[in-house]
Coordinates of C-alpha atoms in Angstrom, one line a residue:
M25 CA 199.3 41.5 127.7
L26 CA 196.9 39.3 129.5
R27 CA 195.4 41.8 131.7
T28 CA 194.5 43.9 128.7
Y29 CA 192.9 41.4 126.6
A30 CA 191.0 40.4 129.9
T31 CA 190.0 43.8 130.3
F32 CA 188.9 44.5 126.6
T33 CA 186.7 41.4 126.5
L34 CA 185.0 42.5 129.9
L35 CA 184.0 45.8 128.4
V36 CA 182.8 44.3 124.9
I37 CA 180.6 42.0 127.3
Q38 CA 179.7 44.7 129.4
F39 CA 178.6 46.7 126.2
A40 CA 177.4 44.2 123.9
V41 CA 174.1 45.3 121.8
A42 CA 171.7 43.5 119.7
Q43 CA 169.0 44.6 117.3
V44 CA 165.5 44.7 119.2
D45 CA 163.1 42.5 117.7
R46 CA 160.3 44.6 116.4
S47 CA 157.6 42.4 116.6
G48 CA 154.5 43.5 118.3
W49 CA 155.5 46.8 118.0
T50 CA 153.4 50.1 117.6
V51 CA 154.4 53.3 116.2
T52 CA 152.8 56.7 116.1
A53 CA 153.6 60.0 114.3
D54 CA 152.6 63.4 114.7
S55 CA 151.7 63.4 111.0
F56 CA 151.5 60.9 108.0
Q57 CA 150.7 61.5 104.1
S58 CA 148.1 58.8 103.1
G59 CA 150.1 55.3 101.6
N60 CA 153.3 56.5 103.8
E61 CA 151.8 55.6 107.4
P62 CA 154.4 55.4 110.4
A63 CA 154.3 51.9 110.3
K64 CA 156.1 51.5 107.4
V65 CA 159.4 52.1 109.0
F66 CA 159.2 48.3 110.6
D67 CA 158.1 47.0 107.6
G68 CA 161.7 45.4 106.6
A69 CA 161.4 47.1 102.9
K70 CA 163.8 49.8 102.2
D71 CA 161.5 51.0 99.3
S72 CA 158.5 52.1 101.5
I73 CA 158.7 55.1 103.7
W74 CA 156.8 56.9 106.5
H75 CA 156.6 60.6 105.1
T76 CA 154.7 63.7 106.9
Q77 CA 151.7 65.2 105.6
S78 CA 152.5 67.3 102.4
N79 CA 149.3 67.2 100.8
P80 CA 146.7 69.4 100.7
T81 CA 149.0 71.1 103.2
N82 CA 152.5 71.0 104.8
V83 CA 152.7 70.3 108.5
P84 CA 155.4 72.3 110.2
F85 CA 158.3 71.3 112.1
P86 CA 158.7 69.5 114.5
H87 CA 158.0 66.4 113.5
N88 CA 158.2 63.2 115.7
I89 CA 157.8 59.3 115.2
T90 CA 157.1 57.4 118.9
I91 CA 157.6 53.4 119.2
D92 CA 156.3 51.5 122.2
M93 CA 158.1 48.4 122.0
K94 CA 155.7 46.5 124.5
T95 CA 158.2 45.7 126.9
T96 CA 161.3 47.4 128.6
H97 CA 164.9 47.0 127.4
N98 CA 168.2 48.5 127.7
V99 CA 168.3 50.8 124.8
N100 CA 171.5 52.3 124.0
A101 CA 171.2 52.9 119.7
L102 CA 168.9 53.8 117.6
A103 CA 169.3 53.6 113.5
Y104 CA 167.4 55.7 111.7
Q105 CA 167.5 54.8 107.5
P106 CA 166.8 57.5 105.3
R107 CA 164.4 56.9 102.1
Q108 CA 166.3 54.8 99.3
D109 CA 164.7 55.9 96.4
G110 CA 166.9 58.3 95.1
V111 CA 164.7 61.4 96.5
S112 CA 166.2 63.0 99.6
N113 CA 163.2 65.1 100.5
G114 CA 162.5 64.7 104.2
N115 CA 166.0 63.7 105.4
I116 CA 166.3 64.4 108.8
G117 CA 168.5 67.3 109.7
Q118 CA 168.5 68.3 113.4
H119 CA 166.8 66.1 115.7
T120 CA 166.5 64.7 119.3
I121 CA 166.1 61.4 120.8
E122 CA 164.1 60.7 123.9
L123 CA 163.6 57.5 125.8
S124 CA 160.5 57.1 128.6
L125 CA 159.5 54.0 130.4
D126 CA 155.6 55.0 130.4
G127 CA 155.0 57.3 127.3
K128 CA 154.6 60.4 129.2
S129 CA 157.8 61.1 131.3
W130 CA 160.7 61.5 128.9
G131 CA 163.4 63.5 130.9
A132 CA 166.1 65.1 129.0
P133 CA 167.0 63.9 125.3
V134 CA 169.8 61.1 125.4
A135 CA 171.0 62.3 121.9
I136 CA 170.7 65.5 120.1
G137 CA 172.7 67.0 116.9
S138 CA 172.3 66.8 113.2
Y139 CA 172.6 64.1 110.8
R140 CA 174.5 64.4 107.5
D141 CA 172.2 64.6 104.2
D142 CA 172.8 61.4 102.4
A143 CA 170.9 57.8 102.2
T144 CA 173.3 56.0 104.3
V145 CA 172.1 54.5 107.7
K146 CA 172.7 56.8 110.6
K147 CA 173.2 55.3 114.3
T148 CA 172.9 57.2 117.2
T149 CA 174.7 55.2 120.1
F150 CA 174.2 56.7 123.7
V151 CA 174.6 55.6 127.2
T152 CA 172.4 52.3 128.5
R153 CA 169.0 53.5 129.9
P154 CA 165.9 51.0 130.4
A155 CA 163.2 52.1 128.4
R156 CA 159.9 51.0 126.5
Y157 CA 159.2 54.0 124.5
V158 CA 161.5 55.6 121.7
R159 CA 161.0 59.0 120.4
L160 CA 162.9 60.7 117.6
T161 CA 162.1 64.1 116.7
A162 CA 163.2 65.9 113.5
L163 CA 163.8 69.5 114.1
S164 CA 164.5 70.4 110.4
E165 CA 165.2 68.8 106.9
A166 CA 169.1 68.1 106.4
G167 CA 169.0 69.8 103.3
G168 CA 166.6 72.3 103.8
R169 CA 164.3 71.6 101.2
G170 CA 161.2 71.6 102.6
P171 CA 159.2 71.4 106.2
W172 CA 159.1 67.7 105.6
T173 CA 160.3 64.2 107.7
S174 CA 160.6 60.8 106.1
A175 CA 162.5 57.5 107.0
A176 CA 162.4 53.9 105.3
E177 CA 163.3 52.2 108.7
I178 CA 163.8 52.7 112.2
N179 CA 165.8 50.2 114.3
V180 CA 166.7 50.1 118.4
F181 CA 169.2 48.5 119.6
A182 CA 169.6 47.2 123.5
S183 CA 172.6 46.0 126.1
T184 CA 171.9 42.6 127.1
S185 CA 172.3 44.4 130.6
Y186 CA 172.3 47.2 132.6
T187 CA 174.1 48.3 135.5
A188 CA 173.1 52.0 137.0
P189 CA 176.7 54.1 136.9
P190 CA 177.8 55.2 140.4
T191 CA 177.0 58.5 141.2
D192 CA 180.4 59.3 142.2
R193 CA 181.9 58.7 138.8
G194 CA 180.6 61.4 136.6
Q195 CA 177.8 60.9 133.7
W196 CA 177.8 60.7 130.2
G197 CA 175.3 62.1 127.9
P198 CA 173.9 63.3 126.0
T199 CA 175.2 62.2 122.6
I200 CA 175.8 65.0 120.0
D201 CA 175.5 63.6 116.4
F202 CA 177.2 65.4 113.7
P203 CA 176.9 65.6 109.8
I204 CA 181.1 64.9 110.0
V205 CA 183.6 62.8 111.5
P206 CA 185.2 65.5 114.2
V207 CA 189.0 65.0 113.8
A208 CA 190.0 68.4 114.7
A209 CA 188.2 71.0 117.4
A210 CA 188.5 74.3 119.0
I211 CA 186.2 76.4 121.2
E212 CA 185.1 79.6 120.0
Q213 CA 185.7 82.6 122.4
G214 CA 182.6 84.5 123.2
T215 CA 180.0 82.1 122.3
G216 CA 181.5 79.1 123.6
K217 CA 180.6 77.1 120.5
L218 CA 182.6 74.1 119.4
L219 CA 184.0 73.9 115.9
T220 CA 185.0 70.9 114.6
W221 CA 186.5 70.0 111.4
S222 CA 186.9 66.7 109.4
S223 CA 188.8 67.0 105.5
F224 CA 187.7 67.7 102.2
S225 CA 184.9 64.7 103.1
P226 CA 183.0 64.2 106.0
D227 CA 184.0 60.7 106.3
S228 CA 187.5 60.6 104.2
F229 CA 190.7 62.4 104.3
G230 CA 192.7 60.7 101.4
G231 CA 192.5 60.4 97.5
G232 CA 190.1 63.7 97.4
P233 CA 190.3 67.2 96.0
L234 CA 192.7 69.4 98.1
G235 CA 191.2 73.0 98.7
V236 CA 188.5 72.5 100.8
T237 CA 187.4 71.9 104.3
V238 CA 184.0 70.1 105.8
T239 CA 183.6 71.9 109.2
S240 CA 180.7 71.7 111.8
T241 CA 179.6 73.9 114.9
Y242 CA 178.0 73.0 118.1
D243 CA 176.2 75.4 119.8
P244 CA 175.6 74.5 123.4
A245 CA 173.3 77.2 124.0
T246 CA 170.7 76.0 121.6
S247 CA 172.0 72.6 121.0
V248 CA 171.9 73.5 117.0
V249 CA 174.6 71.6 115.1
S250 CA 175.4 73.2 111.5
Q251 CA 177.8 72.3 108.6
R252 CA 179.8 74.7 106.5
D253 CA 182.1 73.5 103.6
V254 CA 185.3 76.4 104.1
T255 CA 186.5 77.1 100.6
E256 CA 187.4 80.7 101.3
T257 CA 191.2 79.7 102.1
A258 CA 191.8 76.8 99.4
H259 CA 192.9 74.6 102.4
D260 CA 192.4 71.1 103.3
M261 CA 192.8 71.2 107.4
F262 CA 193.1 67.9 107.8
C263 CA 195.9 66.7 110.0
P264 CA 197.5 70.3 110.9
G265 CA 199.2 72.4 113.3
L266 CA 196.4 74.1 115.2
S267 CA 196.9 76.6 118.0
I268 CA 194.7 79.6 119.2
D269 CA 196.5 82.6 118.8
G270 CA 196.7 85.7 121.4
T271 CA 193.6 87.5 120.1
G272 CA 191.5 84.2 120.0
R273 CA 191.8 83.5 116.3
I274 CA 191.8 79.8 115.6
F275 CA 195.2 79.2 113.7
V276 CA 195.5 76.2 111.5
T277 CA 198.8 75.5 109.1
G278 CA 199.6 72.6 106.8
G279 CA 198.1 68.9 107.1
N280 CA 196.9 68.0 103.4
D281 CA 197.3 70.9 101.8
A282 CA 200.9 71.2 103.3
G283 CA 201.9 74.7 103.0
K284 CA 198.9 76.5 103.9
T285 CA 197.9 78.6 106.5
S286 CA 194.3 79.5 107.4
I287 CA 193.0 81.6 110.3
Y288 CA 189.3 82.0 111.6
S289 CA 188.1 84.7 113.6
P290 CA 185.0 83.6 115.6
G291 CA 183.6 87.0 116.2
S292 CA 183.0 87.4 112.4
G293 CA 182.9 84.0 111.6
A294 CA 185.3 84.4 108.7
W295 CA 187.8 82.2 107.4
V296 CA 191.0 84.1 106.0
T297 CA 194.5 83.0 104.2
G298 CA 197.6 83.5 106.1
A299 CA 201.4 83.6 104.8
T300 CA 202.4 79.9 103.9
M301 CA 204.9 78.3 106.0
K302 CA 208.6 78.3 104.6
I303 CA 208.4 74.2 105.0
T304 CA 205.6 72.2 104.3
R305 CA 204.1 70.1 106.8
G306 CA 201.5 67.6 108.3
Y307 CA 200.9 66.2 111.4
Q308 CA 203.2 68.9 113.1
S309 CA 202.5 70.6 116.3
G310 CA 201.8 74.8 116.8
V311 CA 202.1 76.7 119.6
T312 CA 201.4 80.5 120.8
L313 CA 204.2 82.1 122.5
S314 CA 204.8 84.9 125.3
D315 CA 204.8 87.3 122.7
G316 CA 201.8 86.3 120.5
R317 CA 203.9 84.9 117.8
T318 CA 203.3 81.1 116.8
F319 CA 205.9 78.5 116.6
T320 CA 206.1 75.4 114.7
I321 CA 208.1 72.0 114.2
G322 CA 208.0 68.9 112.7
G323 CA 205.3 67.3 110.3
S324 CA 206.7 64.6 107.7
W325 CA 203.3 63.4 107.4
S326 CA 203.3 65.2 104.4
G327 CA 205.0 67.5 102.0
G328 CA 208.0 65.3 102.1
T329 CA 210.0 64.0 105.0
G330 CA 213.0 65.2 107.2
N331 CA 214.5 68.4 108.0
K332 CA 210.9 69.9 109.3
N333 CA 212.9 72.3 111.4
G334 CA 211.2 75.2 113.2
E335 CA 209.8 78.6 111.9
I336 CA 207.8 81.1 113.4
Y337 CA 204.8 83.1 112.5
D338 CA 204.4 87.1 113.2
P339 CA 200.7 88.1 113.5
T340 CA 201.9 91.9 112.9
S341 CA 203.7 91.2 109.5
N342 CA 201.7 88.2 108.4
A343 CA 204.9 86.3 107.8
W344 CA 206.8 83.2 108.6
S345 CA 210.4 83.1 109.1
L346 CA 212.8 79.8 109.7
L347 CA 214.8 79.0 112.6
P348 CA 217.9 77.2 111.8
G349 CA 218.7 77.4 115.2
C350 CA 215.5 74.9 116.4
P351 CA 216.6 71.5 114.7
V352 CA 213.8 69.1 114.8
V353 CA 216.4 66.1 115.2
P354 CA 216.6 66.3 118.8
M355 CA 213.1 65.5 119.0
L356 CA 212.8 62.7 117.1
T357 CA 211.3 59.4 118.6
A358 CA 212.9 56.1 117.5
D359 CA 209.7 55.2 115.3
I360 CA 210.4 51.8 113.1
E361 CA 208.8 53.6 110.4
G362 CA 211.3 56.2 110.3
V363 CA 211.1 60.3 110.2
Y364 CA 207.7 59.9 108.6
R365 CA 206.6 59.0 112.0
Q366 CA 209.6 60.4 114.3
D367 CA 208.8 64.2 114.0
N368 CA 205.0 64.0 114.6
H369 CA 202.8 65.3 117.3
A370 CA 205.1 67.2 119.8
W371 CA 204.4 68.1 123.1
L372 CA 204.8 71.9 123.2
F373 CA 204.2 74.8 125.5
G374 CA 204.8 78.3 125.1
W375 CA 207.0 79.6 128.0
K376 CA 208.9 82.3 129.7
D377 CA 210.8 84.8 127.3
G378 CA 209.6 83.7 123.9
F379 CA 210.9 80.1 125.0
V380 CA 209.2 76.9 123.9
F381 CA 209.2 73.8 126.0
Q382 CA 209.2 70.4 124.3
A383 CA 208.1 67.5 126.9
G384 CA 207.6 64.9 124.1
P385 CA 206.4 62.5 122.8
S386 CA 210.6 61.7 122.3
K387 CA 211.9 60.4 125.4
A388 CA 214.2 63.4 125.1
M389 CA 212.9 67.0 126.0
N390 CA 214.4 70.2 124.5
W391 CA 213.9 74.1 124.9
Y392 CA 213.5 75.8 121.7
G393 CA 214.2 80.0 121.6
T394 CA 212.6 81.7 119.5
S395 CA 214.7 85.2 119.2
G396 CA 216.8 85.8 116.3
G397 CA 217.6 82.4 114.3
G398 CA 216.4 80.4 117.4
T399 CA 218.3 78.2 119.8
R400 CA 218.2 74.5 121.2
T401 CA 218.9 73.2 124.7
G402 CA 218.5 69.9 126.1
A403 CA 216.3 69.8 129.0
G404 CA 217.0 66.1 129.9
N405 CA 215.1 62.9 129.3
R406 CA 211.7 62.3 130.5
G407 CA 212.7 60.4 133.4
T408 CA 212.5 56.3 132.2
D409 CA 209.6 56.6 130.0
P410 CA 210.1 55.9 126.5
D411 CA 209.2 57.5 123.6
S412 CA 205.3 57.9 123.9
M413 CA 203.9 59.0 120.6
S414 CA 200.1 59.8 120.7
G415 CA 200.5 60.2 124.6
N416 CA 199.2 63.6 126.1
A417 CA 201.1 66.1 128.1
V418 CA 198.8 68.7 130.1
M419 CA 200.0 72.0 131.9
Y420 CA 197.6 71.7 134.8
D421 CA 199.4 74.2 137.1
A422 CA 201.2 77.0 134.8
L423 CA 201.8 79.0 137.9
N424 CA 204.4 76.5 139.2
G425 CA 205.3 74.9 136.0
K426 CA 203.3 71.7 136.4
I427 CA 202.8 69.0 133.5
L428 CA 201.4 65.5 133.6
T429 CA 202.1 63.3 131.0
V430 CA 200.5 60.1 130.4
G431 CA 200.4 57.3 128.1
G432 CA 201.8 56.8 124.4
S433 CA 203.9 54.0 122.7
P434 CA 206.9 53.5 121.3
N435 CA 205.8 53.8 117.8
Y436 CA 202.9 55.2 116.0
V437 CA 201.4 52.1 115.2
N438 CA 201.1 48.1 115.7
S439 CA 202.5 48.9 119.3
D440 CA 201.7 48.4 122.8
A441 CA 200.7 51.4 124.6
T442 CA 202.1 52.3 128.1
S443 CA 200.2 53.2 131.2
N444 CA 203.0 55.2 132.5
A445 CA 202.6 58.9 133.8
H446 CA 204.9 61.8 135.4
V447 CA 205.2 65.2 136.4
I448 CA 207.6 67.5 134.5
T449 CA 208.4 70.7 136.7
I450 CA 209.7 73.9 134.8
D451 CA 211.1 77.1 135.8
R452 CA 214.0 78.7 133.8
P453 CA 214.3 78.3 130.0
G454 CA 217.3 76.2 129.3
A455 CA 217.4 74.6 132.4
T456 CA 217.0 70.9 132.7
A457 CA 213.4 69.9 133.9
S458 CA 212.3 68.1 136.8
V459 CA 210.7 64.8 136.1
A460 CA 209.0 62.7 138.7
K461 CA 207.3 59.2 138.1
V462 CA 203.8 59.2 139.7
S463 CA 201.2 56.3 139.9
S464 CA 200.5 54.9 136.5
M465 CA 197.0 54.7 134.7
T466 CA 194.8 51.7 135.4
Y467 CA 194.8 51.2 131.8
R468 CA 197.3 51.7 128.8
R469 CA 196.4 54.2 126.4
L470 CA 197.3 55.8 122.9
Y471 CA 195.2 57.9 120.8
A472 CA 193.7 59.1 123.9
N473 CA 192.8 62.8 125.2
S474 CA 193.5 64.4 128.3
V475 CA 191.7 67.4 129.4
V476 CA 192.8 69.7 132.8
L477 CA 189.4 70.7 134.5
P478 CA 189.1 73.8 136.7
D479 CA 190.0 72.3 140.2
G480 CA 193.4 71.0 138.4
K481 CA 192.4 67.3 138.0
V482 CA 193.2 65.6 134.6
F483 CA 190.3 63.6 132.5
V484 CA 191.6 61.2 130.8
T485 CA 189.8 59.4 128.2
G486 CA 189.5 56.8 125.2
G487 CA 192.5 55.2 123.5
Q488 CA 193.7 51.8 122.7
T489 CA 196.1 49.4 124.8
Y490 CA 197.5 48.7 121.5
G491 CA 198.0 50.8 118.4
R492 CA 195.7 49.8 115.3
Q493 CA 194.6 52.7 113.3
F494 CA 191.0 53.2 112.1
T495 CA 189.4 50.3 114.3
D496 CA 187.8 50.4 117.6
D497 CA 190.2 46.9 118.4
F498 CA 191.7 47.0 122.1
P499 CA 189.5 50.2 123.2
V500 CA 189.6 51.7 126.8
L501 CA 186.1 52.8 127.4
Q502 CA 186.6 53.5 131.1
P503 CA 188.1 57.4 131.5
E504 CA 190.4 58.1 134.6
M505 CA 190.7 61.2 136.6
W506 CA 194.4 62.2 137.7
D507 CA 194.3 64.3 141.5
P508 CA 197.5 66.1 141.8
V509 CA 196.9 65.8 145.7
T510 CA 197.2 62.2 145.7
S511 CA 199.3 61.9 142.3
G512 CA 196.9 58.7 142.0
F513 CA 194.0 58.1 139.2
T514 CA 190.4 56.9 139.5
T515 CA 188.5 55.2 137.1
L516 CA 185.1 56.8 136.2
S517 CA 182.0 55.9 134.6
P518 CA 182.6 54.4 131.1
M519 CA 181.3 55.7 127.8
A520 CA 179.4 54.4 125.1
I521 CA 181.2 54.8 122.2
P522 CA 185.1 54.0 121.5
R523 CA 187.7 57.1 121.3
T524 CA 190.4 55.8 119.4
Y525 CA 192.5 57.3 116.6
H526 CA 191.4 60.6 115.3
S527 CA 189.3 61.5 118.4
I528 CA 189.0 64.7 120.3
A529 CA 188.4 66.1 123.8
L530 CA 187.9 69.2 125.0
L531 CA 186.9 71.4 128.2
M532 CA 183.6 73.2 127.6
P533 CA 182.6 76.6 129.5
D534 CA 180.2 75.1 131.4
A535 CA 182.9 73.1 132.9
T536 CA 181.7 69.6 131.1
V537 CA 184.2 67.9 128.6
I538 CA 182.9 66.8 125.0
N539 CA 184.8 63.5 124.1
G540 CA 184.3 62.9 120.2
G541 CA 184.9 61.4 116.6
G542 CA 187.5 58.8 115.5
G543 CA 187.5 57.1 112.2
L544 CA 187.5 59.3 109.3
C545 CA 188.5 55.9 107.2
G546 CA 186.4 56.2 103.9
P547 CA 182.5 55.6 103.2
G548 CA 181.1 52.8 105.0
C549 CA 184.0 52.3 107.4
G550 CA 182.3 50.8 110.6
V551 CA 184.6 53.1 113.0
N552 CA 183.5 56.1 111.7
H553 CA 182.2 57.8 114.5
F554 CA 179.7 61.1 113.6
D555 CA 179.4 62.2 117.1
A556 CA 180.4 63.2 120.6
E557 CA 179.5 62.6 124.0
V558 CA 179.3 64.8 126.4
Y559 CA 180.7 64.1 130.2
S560 CA 179.8 65.7 133.2
P561 CA 182.3 65.2 135.8
P562 CA 181.7 64.3 139.7
Y563 CA 181.8 67.8 140.9
L564 CA 178.6 68.6 139.0
F565 CA 177.1 66.0 141.3
T566 CA 176.2 65.7 145.2
A567 CA 176.9 62.7 147.1
S568 CA 173.3 61.4 146.3
G569 CA 173.8 61.6 142.5
A570 CA 171.7 64.7 141.9
R571 CA 172.9 67.9 140.2
A572 CA 174.8 70.1 142.7
T573 CA 173.8 73.8 143.0
R574 CA 176.2 75.8 141.1
P575 CA 177.8 79.1 142.1
T576 CA 177.4 81.8 139.8
I577 CA 179.6 84.5 138.7
N578 CA 177.6 88.0 138.8
S579 CA 180.0 90.3 137.3
V580 CA 183.6 90.5 135.9
S581 CA 185.6 93.6 135.6
P582 CA 187.5 94.2 133.8
T583 CA 187.1 91.3 131.0
D584 CA 190.2 92.4 129.3
V585 CA 193.5 92.6 131.5
T586 CA 197.4 93.0 131.2
V587 CA 199.4 90.6 132.7
G588 CA 200.2 91.3 136.3
G589 CA 196.5 93.2 136.4
T590 CA 193.9 92.5 139.0
I591 CA 189.9 91.4 138.4
T592 CA 187.3 91.9 140.4
I593 CA 184.6 89.2 140.2
T594 CA 181.0 89.3 142.4
M595 CA 179.4 86.0 143.3
N596 CA 175.9 85.1 144.0
S597 CA 177.3 82.9 147.1
A598 CA 180.3 82.4 148.7
V599 CA 183.5 80.7 146.8
S600 CA 186.7 79.3 148.2
S601 CA 189.2 79.4 144.8
F602 CA 189.2 80.6 141.5
S603 CA 191.0 79.5 138.3
L604 CA 191.8 80.3 134.8
V605 CA 191.8 77.6 132.1
R606 CA 193.0 78.8 128.5
F607 CA 190.3 77.9 125.8
G608 CA 191.8 74.8 123.8
S609 CA 192.1 73.4 120.5
T610 CA 192.9 69.5 119.5
T611 CA 193.6 67.2 116.9
H612 CA 195.7 63.8 116.8
T613 CA 195.8 63.9 120.9
V614 CA 197.6 67.2 120.9
N615 CA 196.3 70.3 122.6
T616 CA 198.8 73.1 123.0
D617 CA 196.6 75.7 124.0
Q618 CA 194.9 74.2 127.2
R619 CA 196.8 75.1 130.6
R620 CA 195.4 76.0 133.9
I621 CA 196.4 78.9 136.4
P622 CA 195.2 78.7 140.1
L623 CA 194.2 82.2 141.5
T624 CA 194.6 83.3 145.1
A625 CA 191.5 85.4 146.0
R626 CA 191.1 88.3 148.5
A627 CA 187.6 88.4 149.7
S628 CA 185.4 91.3 150.8
G629 CA 181.8 89.7 151.5
L630 CA 180.5 88.1 147.9
T631 CA 183.1 90.1 146.1
Y632 CA 186.6 88.9 145.6
T633 CA 189.9 90.2 143.5
V634 CA 192.2 88.0 142.0
T635 CA 195.9 89.0 140.5
V636 CA 196.9 87.6 136.7
P637 CA 200.4 86.3 136.6
G638 CA 202.8 88.8 135.4
D639 CA 204.8 86.8 133.0
P640 CA 203.0 86.1 129.7
G641 CA 205.1 83.1 129.4
I642 CA 202.7 82.0 132.4
A643 CA 199.5 83.5 131.6
L644 CA 199.8 83.3 127.7
P645 CA 197.9 85.9 125.6
G646 CA 194.4 85.1 124.6
Y647 CA 191.0 84.1 125.8
W648 CA 190.8 82.3 129.1
M649 CA 187.8 80.6 130.7
L650 CA 187.4 82.2 134.5
F651 CA 185.9 79.5 137.0
A652 CA 184.8 79.9 140.4
L653 CA 184.7 76.9 142.8
N654 CA 183.0 76.5 146.3
S655 CA 183.9 74.7 149.2
A656 CA 182.0 71.4 147.8
G657 CA 184.5 72.1 144.6
V658 CA 181.4 72.8 142.4
P659 CA 182.8 75.0 139.6
S660 CA 180.3 78.0 138.1
V661 CA 179.9 78.2 134.6
A662 CA 183.0 80.2 133.1
R663 CA 183.2 84.0 132.2
T664 CA 185.6 84.9 129.4
V665 CA 188.8 86.8 130.2
L666 CA 191.1 88.0 127.6
I667 CA 194.8 88.4 128.8
K668 CA 197.2 90.7 127.1
R669 CA 200.5 91.6 127.3

């Protein structure tokens, strides 16, 4: 514990923030109404406001307010307080935040997104950058009531020190503000949009009405963050089982409404009700199988405790069936809180012949067969690794059955995390899995997230060294990268915002990672993180720190292919490798969708041909991101491919 606490203290000091003294500041705005001048945001009075011109005519969006702090500070946050007079007109919705040293050169925004439409203070945190000028631009009004912008107070925060991040460790930014705490997320095929949700409320999960889920979608193509209340399926989708099926639909089961199934179709934007599960569940895991069905097991957090054995969903008949031969008991951990925690968040992988491999979090591993009434066969223990609840498991090379497992803790809460890492190799269903211990992570972690990248490396981000829910105590702010060639970890540039319990991370089609959320602990809870940060891995930069020139996929044919089929790809420049990464979904550290397939290419000039593996247990049915990588390891933006049985 001494090393961990020392590290924690160091990181707190590095990211210490203080509100900057506003004495002597000046401020300008694109417009104002007489009596509501921009200087009102500095007067310390909550009942006075800056308001854009509304009389005799409204000034249209965008609106901006620019602060001159007179001296340079190491800026890393802005706090916006909406008006406090009981009127919501002018509450900022879509927005950007920019920084400048001279008031002329602004560069890319440090934050984008949308604020929640209420009177609470909105604090946007971002990676530290020296600046004298801060500009907040409003692109919409949060409630859509009119073309106005208003603010009661604006404060700026700064770090006590600044060190430019190393050029070889990747970069964070921008921050994306959401009107909800994003606790669950999935990438939509076709558009690459990020769909997120919380619960019945943007900031709470308990004690509310069932039957509704607050969602928010980020569109990286437009930088727009939107909000939608989903009532069509009468399902509070907090703490669900989650997977993406063989047709790209986002498949959500149980949670607060413990028997429900909701299915989202990205193409139409429609939520529809699926069949009710046979067993009510929450904190279960769900996984898509090689035949397109969905398997789920565990989930004693809601809907009663114990006996949460496996069941299977058939999309053809829209029906669930019990699998009495798939008992949950062999995969239980020994958590001190009992079965309420012991059957949570299974690490599941759809595999050959309709089998499911359960890699954790229990130290015991298992094979579940889904034919007939189901079967269960032990696959051995995960080496000497203990139970590792809220750790991660990532299939970084599906072609060779390779899975990396990292971190976790013997108990769900009030328990030390481990830094353990293992590589599991699977092949024939029912056989004992091969387990090899590899170099440990630099930091111990639970509640972290891990993401496989196009080059086969695994990005591990966030978490805590000691499990304490709904706090940012013991955070790990430095992510790590695991390299399958060296079997070692490298620490990367630290994030600005702790990502602990209820955080998410997913690979985006542009080969960046989005890492967000944490909290959902009620109104006013200080660790509710209504945001995400974008991480650009080192492969997107040159040795000097400049953005690397990326290869471009000009065409892909066909864009839907049967397992064992070939794909022809034309490029704008020579590349050295290709990979497929399945679109991901995640909540509560579990992502059963992501997996990577390295592809061998045959080249003819700038035209390449690759062959999809012939086993649907390796190339699961569904939508995948196809990446090309050049000789420097720089990936293209992905093209979408549908793999069918």
